Short mmCIF file of C-alpha atoms in Angstrom, two decimals:
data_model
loop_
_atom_site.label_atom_id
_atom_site.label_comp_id
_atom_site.label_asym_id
_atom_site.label_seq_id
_atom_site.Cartn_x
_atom_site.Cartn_y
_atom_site.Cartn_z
CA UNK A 4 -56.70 49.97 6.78
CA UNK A 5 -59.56 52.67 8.02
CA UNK A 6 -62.25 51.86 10.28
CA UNK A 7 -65.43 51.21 7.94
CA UNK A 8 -68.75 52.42 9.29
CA UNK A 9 -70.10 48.74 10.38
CA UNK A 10 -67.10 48.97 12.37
CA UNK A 11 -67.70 52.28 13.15
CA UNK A 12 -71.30 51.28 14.35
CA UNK A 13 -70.65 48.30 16.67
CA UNK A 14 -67.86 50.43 18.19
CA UNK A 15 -70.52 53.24 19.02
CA UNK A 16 -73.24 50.41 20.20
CA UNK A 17 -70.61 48.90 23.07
CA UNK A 18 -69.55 52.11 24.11
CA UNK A 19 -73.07 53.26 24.52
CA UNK A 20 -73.88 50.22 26.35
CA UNK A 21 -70.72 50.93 28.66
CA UNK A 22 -71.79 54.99 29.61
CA UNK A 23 -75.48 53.26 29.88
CA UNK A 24 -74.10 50.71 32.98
CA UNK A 25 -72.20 53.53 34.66
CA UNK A 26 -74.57 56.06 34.53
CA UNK A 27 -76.73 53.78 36.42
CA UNK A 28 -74.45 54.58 39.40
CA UNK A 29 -73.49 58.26 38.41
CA UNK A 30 -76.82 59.60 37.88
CA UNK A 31 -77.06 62.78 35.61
CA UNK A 32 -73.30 62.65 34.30
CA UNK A 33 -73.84 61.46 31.09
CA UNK A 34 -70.62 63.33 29.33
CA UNK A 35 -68.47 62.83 31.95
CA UNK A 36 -68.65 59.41 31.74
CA UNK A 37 -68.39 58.90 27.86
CA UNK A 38 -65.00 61.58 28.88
CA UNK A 39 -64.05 58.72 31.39
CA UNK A 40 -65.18 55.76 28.39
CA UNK A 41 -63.60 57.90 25.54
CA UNK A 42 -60.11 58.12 27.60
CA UNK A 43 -60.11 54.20 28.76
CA UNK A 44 -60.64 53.41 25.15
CA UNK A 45 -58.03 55.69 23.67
CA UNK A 46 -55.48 53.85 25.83
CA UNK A 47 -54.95 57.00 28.19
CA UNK A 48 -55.49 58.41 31.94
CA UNK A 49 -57.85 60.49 34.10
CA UNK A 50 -57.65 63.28 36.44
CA UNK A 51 -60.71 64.24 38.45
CA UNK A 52 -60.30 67.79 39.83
CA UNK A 53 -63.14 67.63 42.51
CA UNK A 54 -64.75 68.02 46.42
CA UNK A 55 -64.93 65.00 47.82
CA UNK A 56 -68.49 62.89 47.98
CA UNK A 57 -68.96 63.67 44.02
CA UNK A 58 -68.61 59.82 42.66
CA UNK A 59 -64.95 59.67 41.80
CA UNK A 60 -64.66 56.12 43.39
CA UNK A 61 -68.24 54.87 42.25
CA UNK A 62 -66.42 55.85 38.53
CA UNK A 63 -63.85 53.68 38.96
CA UNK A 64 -65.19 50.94 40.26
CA UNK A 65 -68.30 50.89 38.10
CA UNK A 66 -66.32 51.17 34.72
CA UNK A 67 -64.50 48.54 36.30
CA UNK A 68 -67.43 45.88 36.42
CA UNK A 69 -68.78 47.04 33.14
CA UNK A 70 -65.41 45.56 31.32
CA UNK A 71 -65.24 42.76 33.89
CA UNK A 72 -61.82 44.11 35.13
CA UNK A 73 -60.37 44.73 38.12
CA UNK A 74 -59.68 47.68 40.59
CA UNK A 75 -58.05 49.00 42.96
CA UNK A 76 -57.96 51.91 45.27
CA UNK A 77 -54.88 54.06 46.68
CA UNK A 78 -55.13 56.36 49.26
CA UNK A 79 -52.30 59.10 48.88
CA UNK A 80 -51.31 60.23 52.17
CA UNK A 81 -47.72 62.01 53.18
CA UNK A 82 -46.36 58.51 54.56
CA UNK A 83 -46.93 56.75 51.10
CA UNK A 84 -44.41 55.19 49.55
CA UNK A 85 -43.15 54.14 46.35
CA UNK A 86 -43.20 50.50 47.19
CA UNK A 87 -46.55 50.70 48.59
CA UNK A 88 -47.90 51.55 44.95
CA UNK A 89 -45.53 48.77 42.56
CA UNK A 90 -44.92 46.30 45.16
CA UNK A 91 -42.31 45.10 46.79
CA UNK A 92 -39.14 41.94 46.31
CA UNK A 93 -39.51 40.08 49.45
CA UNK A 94 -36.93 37.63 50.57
CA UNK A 95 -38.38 33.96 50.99
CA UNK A 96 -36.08 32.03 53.73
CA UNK A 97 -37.20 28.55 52.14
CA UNK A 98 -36.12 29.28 48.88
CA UNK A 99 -33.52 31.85 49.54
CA UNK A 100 -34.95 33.78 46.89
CA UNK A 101 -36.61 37.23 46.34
CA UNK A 102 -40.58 37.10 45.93
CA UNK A 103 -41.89 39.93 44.09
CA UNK A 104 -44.95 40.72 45.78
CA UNK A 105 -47.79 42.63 43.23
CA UNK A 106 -48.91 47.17 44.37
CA UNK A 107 -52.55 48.03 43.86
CA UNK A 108 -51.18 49.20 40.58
CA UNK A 109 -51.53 45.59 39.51
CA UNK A 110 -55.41 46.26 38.11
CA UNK A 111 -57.00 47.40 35.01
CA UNK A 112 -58.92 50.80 36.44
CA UNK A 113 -56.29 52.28 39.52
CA UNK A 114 -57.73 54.71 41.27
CA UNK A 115 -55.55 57.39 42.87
CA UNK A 116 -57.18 59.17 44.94
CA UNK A 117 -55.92 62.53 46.31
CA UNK A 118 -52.59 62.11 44.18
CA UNK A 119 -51.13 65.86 45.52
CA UNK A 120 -50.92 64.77 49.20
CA UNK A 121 -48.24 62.39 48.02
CA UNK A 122 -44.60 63.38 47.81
CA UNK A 123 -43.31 63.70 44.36
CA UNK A 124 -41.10 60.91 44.73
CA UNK A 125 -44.68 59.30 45.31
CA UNK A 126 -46.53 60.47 42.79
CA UNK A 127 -43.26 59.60 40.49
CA UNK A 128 -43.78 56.15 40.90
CA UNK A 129 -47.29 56.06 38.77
CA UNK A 130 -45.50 58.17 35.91
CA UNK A 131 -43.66 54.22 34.31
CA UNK A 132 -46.90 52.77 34.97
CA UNK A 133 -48.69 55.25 33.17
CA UNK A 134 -46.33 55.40 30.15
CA UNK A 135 -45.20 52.18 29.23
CA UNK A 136 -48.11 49.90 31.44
CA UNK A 137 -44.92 48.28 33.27
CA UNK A 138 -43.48 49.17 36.97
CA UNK A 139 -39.95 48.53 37.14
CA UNK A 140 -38.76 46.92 40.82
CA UNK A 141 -35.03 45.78 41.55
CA UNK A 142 -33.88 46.06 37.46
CA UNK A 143 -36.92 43.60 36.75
CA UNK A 144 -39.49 44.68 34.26
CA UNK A 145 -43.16 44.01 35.37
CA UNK A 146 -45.77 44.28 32.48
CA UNK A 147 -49.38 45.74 34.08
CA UNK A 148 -52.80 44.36 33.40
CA UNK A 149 -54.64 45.28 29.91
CA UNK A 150 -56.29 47.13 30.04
CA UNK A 151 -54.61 49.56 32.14
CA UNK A 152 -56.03 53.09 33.60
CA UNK A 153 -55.25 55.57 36.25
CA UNK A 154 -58.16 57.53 37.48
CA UNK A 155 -56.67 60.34 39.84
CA UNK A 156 -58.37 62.75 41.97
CA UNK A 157 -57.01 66.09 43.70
CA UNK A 158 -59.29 68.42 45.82
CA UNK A 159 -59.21 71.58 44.22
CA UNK A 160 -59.91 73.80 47.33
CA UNK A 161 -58.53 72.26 50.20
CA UNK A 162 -54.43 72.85 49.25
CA UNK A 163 -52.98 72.29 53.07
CA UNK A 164 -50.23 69.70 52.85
CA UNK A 165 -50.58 69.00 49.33
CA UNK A 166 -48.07 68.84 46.56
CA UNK A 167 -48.45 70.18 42.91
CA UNK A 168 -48.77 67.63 40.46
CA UNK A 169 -45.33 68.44 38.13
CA UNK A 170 -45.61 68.79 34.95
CA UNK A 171 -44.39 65.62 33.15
CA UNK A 172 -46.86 64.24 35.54
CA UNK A 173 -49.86 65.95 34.71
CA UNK A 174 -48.71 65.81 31.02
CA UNK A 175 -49.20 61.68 30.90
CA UNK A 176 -52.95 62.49 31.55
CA UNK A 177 -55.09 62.33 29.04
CA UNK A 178 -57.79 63.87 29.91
CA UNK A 179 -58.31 66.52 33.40
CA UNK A 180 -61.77 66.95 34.05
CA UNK A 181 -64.24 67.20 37.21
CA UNK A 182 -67.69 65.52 37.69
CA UNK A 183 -69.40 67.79 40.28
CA UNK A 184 -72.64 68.24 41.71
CA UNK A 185 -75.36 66.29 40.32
CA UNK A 186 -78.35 68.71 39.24
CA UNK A 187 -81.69 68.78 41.31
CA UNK A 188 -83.38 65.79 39.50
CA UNK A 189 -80.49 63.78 39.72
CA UNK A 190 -80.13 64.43 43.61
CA UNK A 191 -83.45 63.59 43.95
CA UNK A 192 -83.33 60.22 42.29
CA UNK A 193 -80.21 59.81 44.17
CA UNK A 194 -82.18 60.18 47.80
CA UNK A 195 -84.77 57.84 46.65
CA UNK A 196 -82.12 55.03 46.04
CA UNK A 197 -79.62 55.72 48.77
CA UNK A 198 -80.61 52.56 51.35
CA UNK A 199 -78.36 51.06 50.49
CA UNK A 200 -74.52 51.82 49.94
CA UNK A 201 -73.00 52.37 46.38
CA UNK A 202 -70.46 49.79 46.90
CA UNK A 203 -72.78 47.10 47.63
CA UNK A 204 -74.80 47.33 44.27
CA UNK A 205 -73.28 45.01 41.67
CA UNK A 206 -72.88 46.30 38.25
CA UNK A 207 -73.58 44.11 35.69
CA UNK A 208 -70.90 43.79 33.13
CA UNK A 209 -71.05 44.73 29.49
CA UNK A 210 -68.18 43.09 27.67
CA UNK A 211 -64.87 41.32 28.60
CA UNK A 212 -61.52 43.32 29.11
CA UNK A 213 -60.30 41.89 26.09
CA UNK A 214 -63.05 43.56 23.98
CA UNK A 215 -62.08 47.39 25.28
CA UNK A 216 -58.43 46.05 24.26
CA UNK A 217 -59.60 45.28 20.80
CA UNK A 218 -61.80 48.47 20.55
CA UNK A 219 -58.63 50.49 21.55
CA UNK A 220 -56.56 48.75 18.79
CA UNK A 221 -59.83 49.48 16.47
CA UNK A 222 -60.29 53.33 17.13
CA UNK A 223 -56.40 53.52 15.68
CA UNK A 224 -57.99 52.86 12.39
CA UNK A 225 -60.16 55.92 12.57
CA UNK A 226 -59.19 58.59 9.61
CA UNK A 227 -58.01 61.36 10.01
CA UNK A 228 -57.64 64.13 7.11
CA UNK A 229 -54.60 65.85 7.11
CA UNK A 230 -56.53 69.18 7.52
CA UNK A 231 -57.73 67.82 10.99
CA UNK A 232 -54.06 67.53 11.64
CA UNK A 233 -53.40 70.82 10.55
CA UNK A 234 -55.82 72.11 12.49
CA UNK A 235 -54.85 70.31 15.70
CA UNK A 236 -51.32 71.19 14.97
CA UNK A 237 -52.45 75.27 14.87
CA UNK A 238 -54.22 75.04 18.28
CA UNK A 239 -51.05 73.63 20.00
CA UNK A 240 -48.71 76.57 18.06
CA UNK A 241 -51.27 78.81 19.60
CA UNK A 242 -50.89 77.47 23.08
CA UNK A 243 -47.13 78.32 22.87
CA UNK A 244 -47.85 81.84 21.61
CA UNK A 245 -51.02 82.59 23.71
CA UNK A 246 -49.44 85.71 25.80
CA UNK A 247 -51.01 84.62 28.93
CA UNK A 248 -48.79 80.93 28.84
CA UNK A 249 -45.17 80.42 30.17
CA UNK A 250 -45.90 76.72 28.41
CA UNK A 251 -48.03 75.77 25.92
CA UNK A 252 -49.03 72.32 24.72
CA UNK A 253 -46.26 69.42 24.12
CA UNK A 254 -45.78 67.08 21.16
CA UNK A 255 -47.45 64.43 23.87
CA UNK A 256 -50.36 66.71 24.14
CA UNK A 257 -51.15 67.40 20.50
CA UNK A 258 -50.81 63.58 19.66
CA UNK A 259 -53.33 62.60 22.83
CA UNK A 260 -55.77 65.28 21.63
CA UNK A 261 -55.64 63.22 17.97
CA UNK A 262 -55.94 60.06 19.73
CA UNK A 263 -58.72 60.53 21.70
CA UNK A 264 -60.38 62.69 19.04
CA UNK A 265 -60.23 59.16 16.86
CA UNK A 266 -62.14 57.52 20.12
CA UNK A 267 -64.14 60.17 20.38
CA UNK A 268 -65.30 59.89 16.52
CA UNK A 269 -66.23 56.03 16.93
CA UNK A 270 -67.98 56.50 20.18
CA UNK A 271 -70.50 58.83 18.05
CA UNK A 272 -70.81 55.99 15.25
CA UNK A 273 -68.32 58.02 12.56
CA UNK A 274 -65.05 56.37 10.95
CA UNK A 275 -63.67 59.50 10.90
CA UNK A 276 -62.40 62.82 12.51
CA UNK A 277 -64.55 65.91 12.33
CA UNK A 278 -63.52 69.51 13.46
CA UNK A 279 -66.11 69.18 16.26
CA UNK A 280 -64.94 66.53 17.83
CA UNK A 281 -61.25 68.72 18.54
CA UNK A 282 -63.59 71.28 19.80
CA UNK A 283 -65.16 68.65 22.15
CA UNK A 284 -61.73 67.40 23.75
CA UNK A 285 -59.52 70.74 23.44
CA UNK A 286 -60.34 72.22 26.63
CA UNK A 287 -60.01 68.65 28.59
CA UNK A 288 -57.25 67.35 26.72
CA UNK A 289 -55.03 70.39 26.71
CA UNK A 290 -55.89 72.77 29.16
CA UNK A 291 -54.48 71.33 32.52
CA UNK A 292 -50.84 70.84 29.85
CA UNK A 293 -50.31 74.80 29.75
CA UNK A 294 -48.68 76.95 32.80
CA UNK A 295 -49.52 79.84 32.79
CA UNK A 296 -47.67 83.06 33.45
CA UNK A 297 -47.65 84.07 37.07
CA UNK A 298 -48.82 87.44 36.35
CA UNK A 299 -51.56 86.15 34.24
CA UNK A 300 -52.73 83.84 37.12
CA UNK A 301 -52.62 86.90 39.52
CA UNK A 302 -55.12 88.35 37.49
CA UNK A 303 -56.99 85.74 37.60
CA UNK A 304 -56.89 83.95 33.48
CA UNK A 305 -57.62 80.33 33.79
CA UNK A 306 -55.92 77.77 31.29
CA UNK A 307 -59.53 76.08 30.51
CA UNK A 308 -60.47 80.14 29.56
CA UNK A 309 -57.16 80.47 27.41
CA UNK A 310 -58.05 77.55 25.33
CA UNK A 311 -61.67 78.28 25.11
CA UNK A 312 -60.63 81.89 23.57
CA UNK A 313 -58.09 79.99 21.15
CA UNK A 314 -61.08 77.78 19.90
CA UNK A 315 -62.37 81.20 19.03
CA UNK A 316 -59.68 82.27 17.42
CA UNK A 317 -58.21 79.36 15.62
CA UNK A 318 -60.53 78.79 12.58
CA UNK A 319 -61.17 75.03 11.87
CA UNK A 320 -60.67 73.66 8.24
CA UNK A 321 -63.64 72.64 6.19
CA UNK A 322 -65.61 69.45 7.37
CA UNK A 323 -64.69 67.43 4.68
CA UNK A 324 -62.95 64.78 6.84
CA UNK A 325 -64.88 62.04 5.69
CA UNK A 326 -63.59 62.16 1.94
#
């Protein structure tokens, strides 16, 4: 059964009134934030390439009040260990028994910040979580809040004593995608407001947890036309033959790009696909999936430039996606 446009409408009224509440606390950012809404809703992860001071945490924790969920913040340091993100079995002397004893991953919005000063074996730890929403700890499953996102942050300039993100890592992110320097009206409004800290001003919420659940399960509905999926499907081929790319776009990629292009469609008020809502997503739903070739980064090609040409040169199908 498709999404029909009443459906289509009260899906795009909520998730305006979500972007709404956050942008009350990160001023100026309006697309970033429906980027942030759009991936929470399509059931999927963030990674915030950014400086620090830019509103990474005030993201998390304000998307978190909006849904009335919870959050919690990890610090990724060199010393971190697995344990210290999915918790720990803990023997009880009374009852002679092993307590398991709940990570920070144990929240619907996670946010991970600095995830490349982590060791891999670290970082590994998230990748269960962000697959199946479980952590596994001592052969015992361990199902995770719903809804369940990761919202990690590197720091794309300073690189001492960090580790690259691998590449079944960074491919379980749904989106990559940076927030950056609000613009001069937005700083100013900023100033004005600053007396106070941005933790200490409650958000008010917009709808329970359960409703972004049933809003995920919703956006499924959202049609597709098999040309859109044709068209998706050509982008990703082109990834793999793109001259400048070692590796191009996985099976996982193609099939997040389709999935968040359904969101994506339903957060405008549409129940269905159009070619320019691909466009939208390509370059933050695919670009941080491709490595390039070394010779190609030495000359200084960027993946979000290689996928912006392939826009170019891919031709999208006929908007007839509604029919």
């Amino acid at each position: 059964m498709s999404m029909t446009p009443e459906q289509a409408a009260w899906f795009a009224d909520v998730a305006g009134r979500i972007v709404t509440n956050v942008e009350q606390v990160l001023l100026g950012k309006t697309f970033v934030i429906r980027l942030a809404v759009t991936t929470m809703l399509s059931e999927g992860h963030l990674l915030l390439e950014d400086v620090p001071g830019t509103g990474k945490t005030s993201l998390a924790r304000a998307m978190a009040q909006s849904v009335q969920g919870s959050t919690n913040r990890i610090q990724f340091t060199p010393d971190l260990l697995p344990g210290d993100i999915t918790g720990i079995s803990v023997y009880d002397q009374r009852t002679q028994e092993f307590d398991f004893h709940r990570g920070p991953v144990f929240a619907n919005i996670v946010l991970a910040d600095e995830i490349n000063r982590a060791s891999p074996k670290t970082q590994s730890a998230l990748l269960e979580a962000m697959e199946e929403s479980a952590v596994t700890v001592d052969g015992v499953n361990h199902r995770l809040a719903a809804p369940f996102m990761v919202i990690a942050t590197q720091n794309p300039v300073e690189q001492a004593g960090t580790y690259r993100l691998p590449e079944a890592q960074l491919d379980r992110f749904l989106v990559r995608t940076s927030i950056g320097y609000p613009d001069h009206a937005a700083t100013v409004r900023i100033l004005e407001t600053s007396s106070a800290p941005s933790a200490s001003v409650p958000l008010p919420s917009v709808v329970p947890a359960a409703t972004v659940t049933e809003m995920a399960a919703l956006a499924r509905t959202v049609h597709v036309d098999p040309t859109i999926a044709d068209y998706v499907a050509r982008l990703v081929d082109a990834t793999r033959a793109a001259g400048e790319v070692r590796l191009g776009v996985s099976v996982r990629g193609a099939m997040g790009l389709v999935r968040a292009a359904r969101v994506y469609a339903a957060v405008q008020g549409r129940h269905y696909v159009t070619p320019d809502d691909v466009k939208a997503l390509a370059v933050p739903v695919l670009a941080h999936r491709l490595v390039l070739d070394a010779e190609a980064e030495f000359d200084g090609v960027s993946a979000t430039s290689v996928v912006a040409q392939l826009l170019v040169e891919t031709p999208p199908p006929a908007d007839r996606a509604a029919s």
